[in-house]
Each structure stands twice: as C-alpha cells, then as structure tokens.
C-alpha cells in the first residue's frame, strides 16, 4: 500500500454527498483495510480529474486495487464513509462518465487477468481491467476474437467497454458489447456480490422466493419490467446502434430477462463490474480491405445499404475534411495517399477462410459496382501493411480532428449519434446544414455500416455566448437525430454530455423507469452520481467554462502551434489515451513499464493543465507532483510523433525544468552528463588516462557515484583521437564538387569517430565535398533533458553565428546522431521562431539517409547478409524513418525493422542511478534486447543512435553499427561518384 500524501481534511461541495465526506478518515481506513495503492495526494487527484470529455471533477481520492477482493474492500470502506464510487479502466470516456467527485477505482494496473479462455466453447472469463487487445491476441491463437473493437482497442479495458456498451468497426460482424456478454460478476454499493446473466422464468421465481438482497433486486426488476414493458417496446429505437439509456429491453421475456446485458452500458452508475464471461466469435483468417471513393461523404452514406448487402464484416466512412486535417497535422500523409479518388470514402472489409476467399468476395462486389452508370472509384489492397495504414487513418479520426493548425479547437459533446443506416445519407445532409447554421466547420466519419456518425465540433467552451450556442445546438441536434428514429449515442454513452437530453428520446415514463432501475441496484446513490439519471446539466463541471483564464508565463520555447502559449500546450491533450497502449510505436515507454497514469503522456499533460489552471495543485513551476511525473519521462519525443494531437512532452519537460530548477542545484547527473560537451572536450586532451581511470575498480566506482551514474553501467570509452582530429588529416576532395557539411556531434566526435569517417566515405562516393564547421560546436541536446535552456540557447546562437554564411548559401548539413538533427529540426525553430537563419538551418539539415535519397543518380552499394534494425526515437518521431527503410532496401540486405519502441537508454536517462536505470532496462527488455539476443551472431545490428548502441552493447554484449558504417562497408575501391561517371 502506498502512503497518502497531503490528505485533504475537507472537500469542496462539488456534486452530491461529497461535502460531508471526511477524506482524511476515509483515506486512513482505505490504507488499513485495502490491499492496494491508496492515493489522496493533490497530484493523484488531479490526474483523474478529467477523461477524454469536456468535463472535470476532482475526485476524493484514487484506489488502485491489487485484486478483486481489494476492490470489494475499497467499496465497503467508501460506503461506510458515505463516499461515492466511480470505476475506471482506460479513462477514455468522451461523455464524462469516468470522472466524478468520488473515489476512483482504477482496475487497469492489477485487476487485468484472463481467468480462463475456453476455445472449444468460444468463451473467455476475464477481470474487468484487462485491455481489449490482450484478450484479442490470446483469442487469435485459436482463430477467435472478441467482436467489438473500438478505435481505442489497444488501451481500452473490458470493464470500460461493458460500462459504455462499446462497439467499434467489427460490430457489423459481431454486434455490440452487450451482444457478447454472457454473464457478469458484479458488486453493489451496499456490498452484495452476485453473478448475473440470462434468467429463465422458473429460475427468476426461485431467486425471488429465496429472498435476501439478491431476491429483492430480482423481484423489483421483474416488477419494473412488467410495469414498463409496453413503454420499452414502443420507445426504444430498433436500430443497430442504440446505446443511450439503460438496457431495459433485455429484461423483457423475449430477451430472457438477461440481467447481465441489462447492466451493460450502465456507466458505473449501478454496480461495480468485477469479472465478465464473454462470448468469442470466429475471426476470419482471410481479410481483404476494399476502399470505395465517392464525390461526397453524403453519396458514400447513401450507398451504405447496398454495401451492407454484400456480406462485408466492416463498413466505415470518412470525408475529405478528416483527410485534410490529417494532412494539415502531418499525420500519416503516406497512408492518406493510398486512398482512391474521391472526397468521401467507405472502408469495406470482407472475411473468408483464407485471403483467396476474402479477395474473391471483394472482387465479386467490385464487379457488381462496375455495372452502375456512375460507380465509385475502388482500390482493393493486396498488402497487409497497406491495409493497416488505411485502418490507422480511420482510427486516428478522434485525435486527427482535434488541435488542427489554423482551425478552432474541436471537441466531443455531440460526437456519437446513430440513425437507421438506410437514412444515414439524408441525416448527414441535414446535420451539415445544422453545422452551417451554427458556423461549425466539422469533419464527418464513423461506423457508417451501422448508421453511426462521429465528429468533433469546435464548440466555444469559454464564453457565455459560445456556451449558449452549444446548448442550443445540442437541443436542435437531438431533435434532428430523434426525428430520424435515432439514438443520441451510438457507442460512447450518455454520461453527462447527453444525459440531460434523454427525456427527449425516451419520455418521462421511461426516465422514471431509469431512475427506478438505478435505485434498485444503488438505493444509497453512491455509484457515479449525476451521470445518466438525475444528471448534471450539460454545461456543469466543464473543464474550461467562462472561468477559464490561464496565466501566460514567459517561456523559452515559442509554442507557436499553441498560440504562443504554454497554457494552451498544456491543454493540447484531449485524453484519448493512445499513450496508454502496452505495445507498438514509441510512446510512451515509461507507461509501458510502470502502467502508471502519471507516467503516461496523458497523465503528465493533465498534471500540467492542473498546474496552470487547477486550485488543487499549487506552487506553479515549483510544483513537486509535476516534477515527479516528469522525472521518468525519457524525452523520447514518441508522443510528438505517435500522439494524434502531437503532444510534445519532451519540450514541456524541458520548459518546466528550466523554471523548476531556476536558482536551484540540479541532480548530479545534470552536471556530469548534461554538460558532456565540455567534459568530452577536456577528456580529449588525455583520453587514455580518462578511460583507465573510469575503469579502475575504486576510482571508476567513485566517479560513477559522483556523476550520478548507475553502478551497473560502464562509462563510454573516449576515442584516442576525435573525429575532428582525424578529419584534419583527411585529404581534400575536388573543390568543384557540391559541398555538404558533416555535423561532428559530441557523441560521434569523441566516442565513435569511425562512424563519422564512414559517413565521409559515403558522402564522397556520392559525389560531394565534405566539410565540417571550423569551430567546435554543439547543438546542446543533453541540456534539454535538464532544462538548461539558457545554456542551450547560447550554444545554438553560436551555431547560427558560425554557420551563417553556409546557411545562407544553402549548403546542406548532414547529421549522424538523430537526436542532434532533431534539435535543428525542432527545438531550434521553437527557441528562435523569428530568426530566418534558424528556419533555414532547420530546413537544410538531414540525417544521412534523407540526404542520400535526394542525391540524383545515387544508389546504395550492395551489402550481403541479414540485419535487425532499431529506429531511434527522435528519428521516428521528428524526422521520419522511411528514408532509412528505402536506403536499406537498396542495399540488398535482408533486413527487418523491429518495432522495439524506445531502447530505454534515451540519452543520459538510462545511465542514471536508481529508478531511471531500472525503467531504462525494463523498457529495453520489452522488445529491443530480446530481439537482439534472438538474432544470430552474424546478423548485422543497425542502430543510428549513440544511446541505442550503448544500451545494446552494455546489456547484451553485441555491437551495433550506424547506417553510415553499413554503407561504407559496401563501398569498394572502384566506387565512383555520379559526377565522375
């Protein structure tokens, strides 16, 4: 159990019941009685104050139970103190249902096991905190899957899906979550644990006759069913995607009085779901993706009925606006280019026993389409990588439409309506008119095969006029949707965003039925109060609102894409939680290791928002909770590339640290490794002596302790001669050749000069005259990790001054260390936004592969063998890895790019003692280090980053090389440049 920090003795009256809770006494009892982590400190409360919605409610505290039994104990303690409960999984809710002034139970860290997977019976028994993809990956080993798969499939939890009645792309094939729930193990607020599911009338009578709390619940549910059966049949729309309201139809006799399904979609307002038994479905081994292009998204929606008649297993839609926004953000431009001609598209997937069968189904449908007078454009993809790219375009919709440069900030609220699929085209046309009347520019996309429209609307959430307009729009949009026989929510739930509108959809009698349903399960009103029934109003508890007036502190970085405001940068995260995935991509290595919300990009962003705006966290730039959360940020910039709204936590960390440490001593590692440029210059005067001292048992150990370096690490060995010293002896090439500047970064200059020498050979073979800066320069990369921004700016001014003539002459600069190139491409222009030389240098600095791709007539030398390639984080996130792949393809190497994420070393991070070293090793052991160990001894290991190569060598004993060394090895004496030829 964790200690409680800064426990509040009193709480503000934010919502029902909370003002009377003695938070200190509650926290003490939770600590004494619950096997788990109990967190009532300001930072933890701030972390869970919001989700992916417009709403913010600071919780009383957070409990992360170690087991189901611990969760039960936590609910019992909370009830005893009169504290409400809200259950939370991935925290990705868009309607505000996972934030409340309550005790938050976070199941995602520990209560996340597959208890049983019965492949023969096509069933799975799971705990509620398990991530969907972990279940799907296990099921796929038996050619099975859990059908519903929302875009958050790699980080949402089954408990959250059950709470929301989630759906996703393949609900066409398998239905909503409620269609796939067999039984639930639930806990009521008053302590009754029971397993619920379908209940034949005879069993129902036995349960009622047995009495007790279970008998009372079932008796009252039967009475509710009998009293409201006609209303339920009349008022619930019979469409594929009705998620709004409680699932009362499942209490009807024709649906088997299925209490489990009736609780699906109740949004933590009735019970706590502990475990679930789920139906699995066959997963077609063969899948083929066909994309259809139409003149408009309305034409695409009109064609949905005929597409659905084809027997497809998925049918998704998107419009030109979504594509334009993705391109404006630089999000997946290569993926977007794969779309066929059109301005509206349907993504149609076919399944079969193998790829031949699924392809045949797609081709048969194409043949039918070609018989039309005006058929849509078509593209049937034949490579899994292309299909994955197209699906990534669709799944990026939520984030891609938020924080678009040059556009007003858009958000949820009315993002999830559903209508009968055969009416979707007309519904979209009428919605477009309504958007225009309110002057909202909106992209449309969604699960068109089941009539679901997703969109993010640029509501003005900070002015009284804007909020009034939003409220009018919500009423008008609800009326429009219901006029088409639709549902206010098609999969995201009601929460607070739409619950106030439910009387329009269901009428007063069914609203009373909903209230009775909740009261049957939760007579004390302790489960997620104010959501779904007796709800907060739509404009209550807004994260922004008319009181939003953040400070505008002076900063080093310009934050130009955030209106020159760090406060806006802190608001950039929209909470979709892609940083909480457990595998794939770069972001967020520390979360992948710790599974702690505060170590996710989202958690850190939320803390920064609270620091700037919230009353719970004080001290501004000196805030200790923020510093603690940023401490394990590896500054890998994975979020800048992987996050759909391009949160750049590495930059935020550098900015925060520059203020936090102003006038203070930094940790020892800041002065040893942060100032490596200067220490390396001194070491170059006597490298052999320095190396000997560093490896002497006593002296080396003392040096590491003084430097803050982990005892398990070896200090990198300085080269006997630096690259600059070696290059002074290098014969000059023909001065008539075009010039290229090779950047002698600190790492390759002092530790791996052979890499820079190899790059000289390659560039000269490509026909260039290679020069280096006359003065010894540094981009200051290590300084950013410690917020030494004044010093970093000084170094960059020196670079701009020394290189000014070359910069203005357009001479390209080639860097070998990706993190250094990333400084010129990213930090430089953010620190000096108004200096044209900074922009010029940014635009004409390249990594080696990028530059070589631009050389007309150049082709890579042939290289034999196999290779495993690890991409540096900054290379992937800031620069892009495709040029590296193209050059490697040209060598003839049999290579594979391993999706290893961050190596864990991350500059100086992995060298540091304590938690940094442990996290670094755990990050490396996730994928990179096992992949290295599994490769044959003669397999080439390629890693361009100095820190990546150090992590590999120090952790596995294997030696990795830079791309420059690979290419140089392929050159022979007869190599000639294109110019010579």
CSV table of C-alpha atoms in Angstrom, one decimal, residues 104-339:
chain,number,residue,atom,x,y,z
A,104,UNK,CA,-12.0,6.4,-8.3
A,105,UNK,CA,-11.3,2.7,-8.6
A,106,UNK,CA,-8.6,2.1,-11.3
A,107,UNK,CA,-8.7,-1.6,-12.3
A,108,UNK,CA,-6.2,-1.3,-15.2
A,109,UNK,CA,-2.9,-1.8,-13.4
A,110,UNK,CA,-3.5,-5.0,-11.5
A,111,UNK,CA,-7.0,-6.4,-11.9
A,112,UNK,CA,-6.4,-7.4,-15.6
A,113,UNK,CA,-6.1,-11.2,-16.0
A,114,UNK,CA,-7.6,-13.6,-18.4
A,115,UNK,CA,-9.0,-16.1,-15.9
A,116,UNK,CA,-10.0,-18.7,-18.5
A,117,UNK,CA,-10.1,-18.9,-22.2
A,118,UNK,CA,-12.3,-21.8,-23.4
A,119,UNK,CA,-11.5,-22.1,-27.1
A,120,UNK,CA,-13.9,-25.0,-27.7
A,121,UNK,CA,-16.8,-23.2,-26.0
A,122,UNK,CA,-15.8,-19.9,-27.6
A,123,UNK,CA,-15.8,-18.2,-24.2
A,124,UNK,CA,-13.5,-16.1,-22.1
A,125,UNK,CA,-13.6,-15.3,-18.4
A,126,UNK,CA,-11.7,-12.0,-17.6
A,127,UNK,CA,-11.2,-9.4,-15.0
A,128,UNK,CA,-12.5,-6.0,-15.8
A,129,UNK,CA,-9.2,-4.2,-16.1
A,130,UNK,CA,-7.8,-6.3,-19.0
A,131,UNK,CA,-7.0,-4.3,-22.1
A,132,UNK,CA,-9.1,-5.5,-25.1
A,133,UNK,CA,-6.2,-6.3,-27.4
A,134,UNK,CA,-4.6,-8.6,-24.7
A,135,UNK,CA,-7.8,-10.7,-24.8
A,136,UNK,CA,-8.0,-10.5,-28.6
A,137,UNK,CA,-4.3,-11.5,-29.0
A,138,UNK,CA,-4.9,-14.5,-26.8
A,139,UNK,CA,-8.1,-15.5,-28.7
A,140,UNK,CA,-6.5,-15.1,-32.1
A,141,UNK,CA,-4.2,-18.0,-31.3
A,142,UNK,CA,-7.4,-20.1,-31.7
A,143,UNK,CA,-8.8,-18.1,-34.7
A,144,UNK,CA,-11.3,-16.4,-32.3
A,145,UNK,CA,-11.8,-12.8,-31.3
A,146,UNK,CA,-14.0,-10.6,-29.1
A,147,UNK,CA,-16.0,-8.9,-31.8
A,148,UNK,CA,-16.5,-5.3,-30.6
A,149,UNK,CA,-13.3,-3.3,-31.3
A,150,UNK,CA,-13.4,0.4,-30.8
A,151,UNK,CA,-10.6,2.6,-32.1
A,152,UNK,CA,-9.1,2.5,-28.6
A,153,UNK,CA,-8.7,-1.3,-28.8
A,154,UNK,CA,-5.0,-1.2,-27.8
A,155,UNK,CA,-5.6,0.6,-24.5
A,156,UNK,CA,-9.3,0.4,-23.5
A,157,UNK,CA,-10.4,-2.1,-20.9
A,158,UNK,CA,-13.2,-4.7,-21.0
A,159,UNK,CA,-14.7,-3.1,-17.9
A,160,UNK,CA,-14.9,0.2,-19.6
A,161,UNK,CA,-16.4,-1.4,-22.7
A,162,UNK,CA,-19.0,-3.1,-20.6
A,163,UNK,CA,-19.8,0.2,-18.9
A,164,UNK,CA,-20.2,2.0,-22.2
A,165,UNK,CA,-21.6,-0.8,-24.3
A,166,UNK,CA,-18.8,-0.2,-26.8
A,167,UNK,CA,-18.9,-1.3,-30.4
A,168,UNK,CA,-16.3,-0.5,-32.9
A,169,UNK,CA,-15.5,-1.4,-36.5
A,170,UNK,CA,-16.4,-5.1,-36.4
A,171,UNK,CA,-19.7,-4.8,-34.6
A,172,UNK,CA,-21.1,-5.3,-38.1
A,173,UNK,CA,-19.8,-8.8,-37.7
A,174,UNK,CA,-20.4,-9.5,-34.0
A,175,UNK,CA,-22.7,-6.9,-32.5
A,176,UNK,CA,-22.2,-4.5,-29.6
A,177,UNK,CA,-20.6,-5.4,-26.3
A,178,UNK,CA,-24.0,-6.4,-24.8
A,179,UNK,CA,-24.4,-9.0,-27.6
A,180,UNK,CA,-21.2,-10.6,-26.5
A,181,UNK,CA,-21.6,-10.6,-22.7
A,182,UNK,CA,-22.7,-14.0,-21.2
A,183,UNK,CA,-22.6,-13.2,-17.5
A,184,UNK,CA,-21.2,-10.6,-15.1
A,185,UNK,CA,-19.7,-10.8,-11.6
A,186,UNK,CA,-20.9,-7.6,-10.0
A,187,UNK,CA,-20.8,-5.8,-6.7
A,188,UNK,CA,-23.5,-3.4,-5.4
A,189,UNK,CA,-22.6,-0.3,-3.5
A,190,UNK,CA,-24.2,-1.9,-0.4
A,191,UNK,CA,-21.9,-4.9,-0.6
A,192,UNK,CA,-23.8,-7.6,-2.4
A,193,UNK,CA,-21.7,-9.7,-4.8
A,194,UNK,CA,-23.7,-11.7,-7.4
A,195,UNK,CA,-23.2,-13.3,-10.8
A,196,UNK,CA,-25.9,-12.2,-13.2
A,197,UNK,CA,-26.9,-13.3,-16.7
A,198,UNK,CA,-30.0,-14.6,-18.5
A,199,UNK,CA,-32.7,-15.8,-16.2
A,200,UNK,CA,-35.5,-18.2,-17.2
A,201,UNK,CA,-38.8,-17.5,-15.6
A,202,UNK,CA,-38.6,-20.6,-13.3
A,203,UNK,CA,-35.1,-19.5,-12.1
A,204,UNK,CA,-36.4,-16.0,-11.6
A,205,UNK,CA,-39.2,-17.2,-9.4
A,206,UNK,CA,-36.7,-19.3,-7.3
A,207,UNK,CA,-34.4,-16.3,-6.9
A,208,UNK,CA,-37.2,-14.1,-5.8
A,209,UNK,CA,-38.6,-16.7,-3.4
A,210,UNK,CA,-35.2,-17.2,-1.8
A,211,UNK,CA,-35.3,-13.6,-0.6
A,212,UNK,CA,-32.4,-11.6,0.7
A,213,UNK,CA,-30.8,-8.7,-1.2
A,214,UNK,CA,-30.5,-10.8,-4.4
A,215,UNK,CA,-34.1,-11.8,-4.2
A,216,UNK,CA,-35.1,-8.2,-3.6
A,217,UNK,CA,-33.2,-7.0,-6.6
A,218,UNK,CA,-34.7,-9.6,-9.0
A,219,UNK,CA,-38.2,-9.1,-7.6
A,220,UNK,CA,-38.1,-5.3,-8.2
A,221,UNK,CA,-36.5,-5.8,-11.6
A,222,UNK,CA,-39.4,-8.1,-12.6
A,223,UNK,CA,-41.9,-5.6,-11.3
A,224,UNK,CA,-40.2,-2.8,-13.2
A,225,UNK,CA,-40.2,-4.9,-16.4
A,226,UNK,CA,-43.9,-5.7,-16.0
A,227,UNK,CA,-44.8,-2.1,-15.3
A,228,UNK,CA,-42.9,-0.6,-18.2
A,229,UNK,CA,-42.9,-3.4,-20.9
A,230,UNK,CA,-45.1,-1.6,-23.3
A,231,UNK,CA,-43.2,1.7,-23.0
A,232,UNK,CA,-39.9,-0.2,-23.5
A,233,UNK,CA,-41.2,-1.8,-26.7
A,234,UNK,CA,-42.6,1.4,-28.0
A,235,UNK,CA,-39.9,3.9,-27.2
A,236,UNK,CA,-36.5,2.1,-27.7
A,237,UNK,CA,-35.5,2.6,-31.3
A,238,UNK,CA,-34.9,-0.7,-33.2
A,239,UNK,CA,-31.6,0.3,-34.8
A,240,UNK,CA,-28.2,-1.4,-34.8
A,241,UNK,CA,-26.6,1.2,-32.5
A,242,UNK,CA,-28.8,2.3,-29.6
A,243,UNK,CA,-26.6,2.8,-26.6
A,244,UNK,CA,-28.4,5.7,-24.9
A,245,UNK,CA,-30.3,5.0,-21.7
A,246,UNK,CA,-30.3,1.8,-19.6
A,247,UNK,CA,-30.6,-1.5,-21.4
A,248,UNK,CA,-34.1,-2.2,-20.2
A,249,UNK,CA,-35.2,-4.2,-23.3
A,250,UNK,CA,-33.1,-7.1,-22.0
A,251,UNK,CA,-35.4,-7.5,-19.0
A,252,UNK,CA,-38.3,-8.4,-21.4
A,253,UNK,CA,-39.4,-12.0,-21.6
A,254,UNK,CA,-38.4,-12.2,-25.3
A,255,UNK,CA,-34.8,-11.4,-24.3
A,256,UNK,CA,-34.7,-13.9,-21.5
A,257,UNK,CA,-34.6,-11.4,-18.5
A,258,UNK,CA,-30.9,-11.1,-19.1
A,259,UNK,CA,-29.7,-9.1,-16.1
A,260,UNK,CA,-26.1,-9.0,-17.3
A,261,UNK,CA,-27.0,-7.5,-20.6
A,262,UNK,CA,-29.3,-5.0,-18.9
A,263,UNK,CA,-26.4,-3.8,-16.9
A,264,UNK,CA,-24.1,-3.3,-19.9
A,265,UNK,CA,-23.9,0.4,-20.7
A,266,UNK,CA,-24.9,1.5,-17.2
A,267,UNK,CA,-21.7,3.5,-16.9
A,268,UNK,CA,-20.7,2.6,-13.4
A,269,UNK,CA,-24.0,4.1,-12.1
A,270,UNK,CA,-25.5,0.8,-10.8
A,271,UNK,CA,-22.7,-1.7,-9.9
A,272,UNK,CA,-19.0,-2.4,-10.0
A,273,UNK,CA,-18.2,-5.0,-12.6
A,274,UNK,CA,-15.5,-7.3,-11.2
A,275,UNK,CA,-15.3,-10.0,-13.8
A,276,UNK,CA,-17.1,-11.0,-17.0
A,277,UNK,CA,-17.8,-14.1,-19.0
A,278,UNK,CA,-17.7,-13.1,-22.7
A,279,UNK,CA,-18.7,-14.7,-26.0
A,280,UNK,CA,-15.9,-15.1,-28.5
A,281,UNK,CA,-16.6,-15.3,-32.2
A,282,UNK,CA,-14.7,-16.8,-35.2
A,283,UNK,CA,-12.1,-14.4,-36.5
A,284,UNK,CA,-11.9,-14.8,-40.3
A,285,UNK,CA,-8.3,-15.8,-41.1
A,286,UNK,CA,-8.6,-14.1,-44.5
A,287,UNK,CA,-9.4,-10.4,-44.6
A,288,UNK,CA,-9.5,-8.1,-47.6
A,289,UNK,CA,-9.9,-4.3,-47.5
A,290,UNK,CA,-11.7,-2.6,-50.3
A,291,UNK,CA,-12.0,1.2,-50.2
A,292,UNK,CA,-14.7,3.0,-52.3
A,293,UNK,CA,-14.3,6.6,-53.3
A,294,UNK,CA,-17.4,8.9,-53.8
A,295,UNK,CA,-17.9,12.5,-54.9
A,296,UNK,CA,-19.1,13.4,-51.3
A,297,UNK,CA,-19.5,11.8,-48.0
A,298,UNK,CA,-23.2,12.0,-48.5
A,299,UNK,CA,-23.0,9.8,-51.6
A,300,UNK,CA,-20.9,7.4,-49.6
A,301,UNK,CA,-23.6,7.3,-46.9
A,302,UNK,CA,-26.3,6.8,-49.5
A,303,UNK,CA,-24.6,3.7,-50.7
A,304,UNK,CA,-24.4,2.0,-47.3
A,305,UNK,CA,-27.4,-0.3,-47.7
A,306,UNK,CA,-26.1,-1.8,-50.9
A,307,UNK,CA,-22.6,-2.2,-49.4
A,308,UNK,CA,-24.0,-3.9,-46.3
A,309,UNK,CA,-25.9,-6.3,-48.6
A,310,UNK,CA,-22.5,-7.5,-49.9
A,311,UNK,CA,-21.9,-9.5,-46.7
A,312,UNK,CA,-19.0,-7.4,-45.5
A,313,UNK,CA,-17.7,-7.6,-42.0
A,314,UNK,CA,-16.9,-3.9,-41.6
A,315,UNK,CA,-18.1,-0.7,-43.3
A,316,UNK,CA,-16.6,2.6,-42.1
A,317,UNK,CA,-16.9,6.1,-43.6
A,318,UNK,CA,-14.9,9.2,-43.7
A,319,UNK,CA,-14.9,12.5,-45.5
A,320,UNK,CA,-12.5,14.9,-47.2
A,321,UNK,CA,-12.4,17.1,-44.1
A,322,UNK,CA,-10.8,14.4,-42.0
A,323,UNK,CA,-8.2,13.7,-44.7
A,324,UNK,CA,-7.4,17.5,-45.0
A,325,UNK,CA,-7.0,17.8,-41.2
A,326,UNK,CA,-4.6,14.8,-41.1
A,327,UNK,CA,-2.5,16.3,-43.9
A,328,UNK,CA,-2.5,19.7,-42.1
A,329,UNK,CA,-1.1,18.0,-39.0
A,330,UNK,CA,1.4,15.9,-40.9
A,331,UNK,CA,-0.4,12.8,-39.6
A,332,UNK,CA,0.1,9.7,-41.7
A,333,UNK,CA,0.5,11.5,-45.1
A,334,UNK,CA,1.8,8.3,-46.8
A,335,UNK,CA,-1.3,6.5,-45.5
A,336,UNK,CA,-3.7,9.1,-46.8
A,337,UNK,CA,-2.1,8.9,-50.3
A,338,UNK,CA,-3.3,5.3,-50.6
A,339,UNK,CA,-7.0,6.3,-50.7
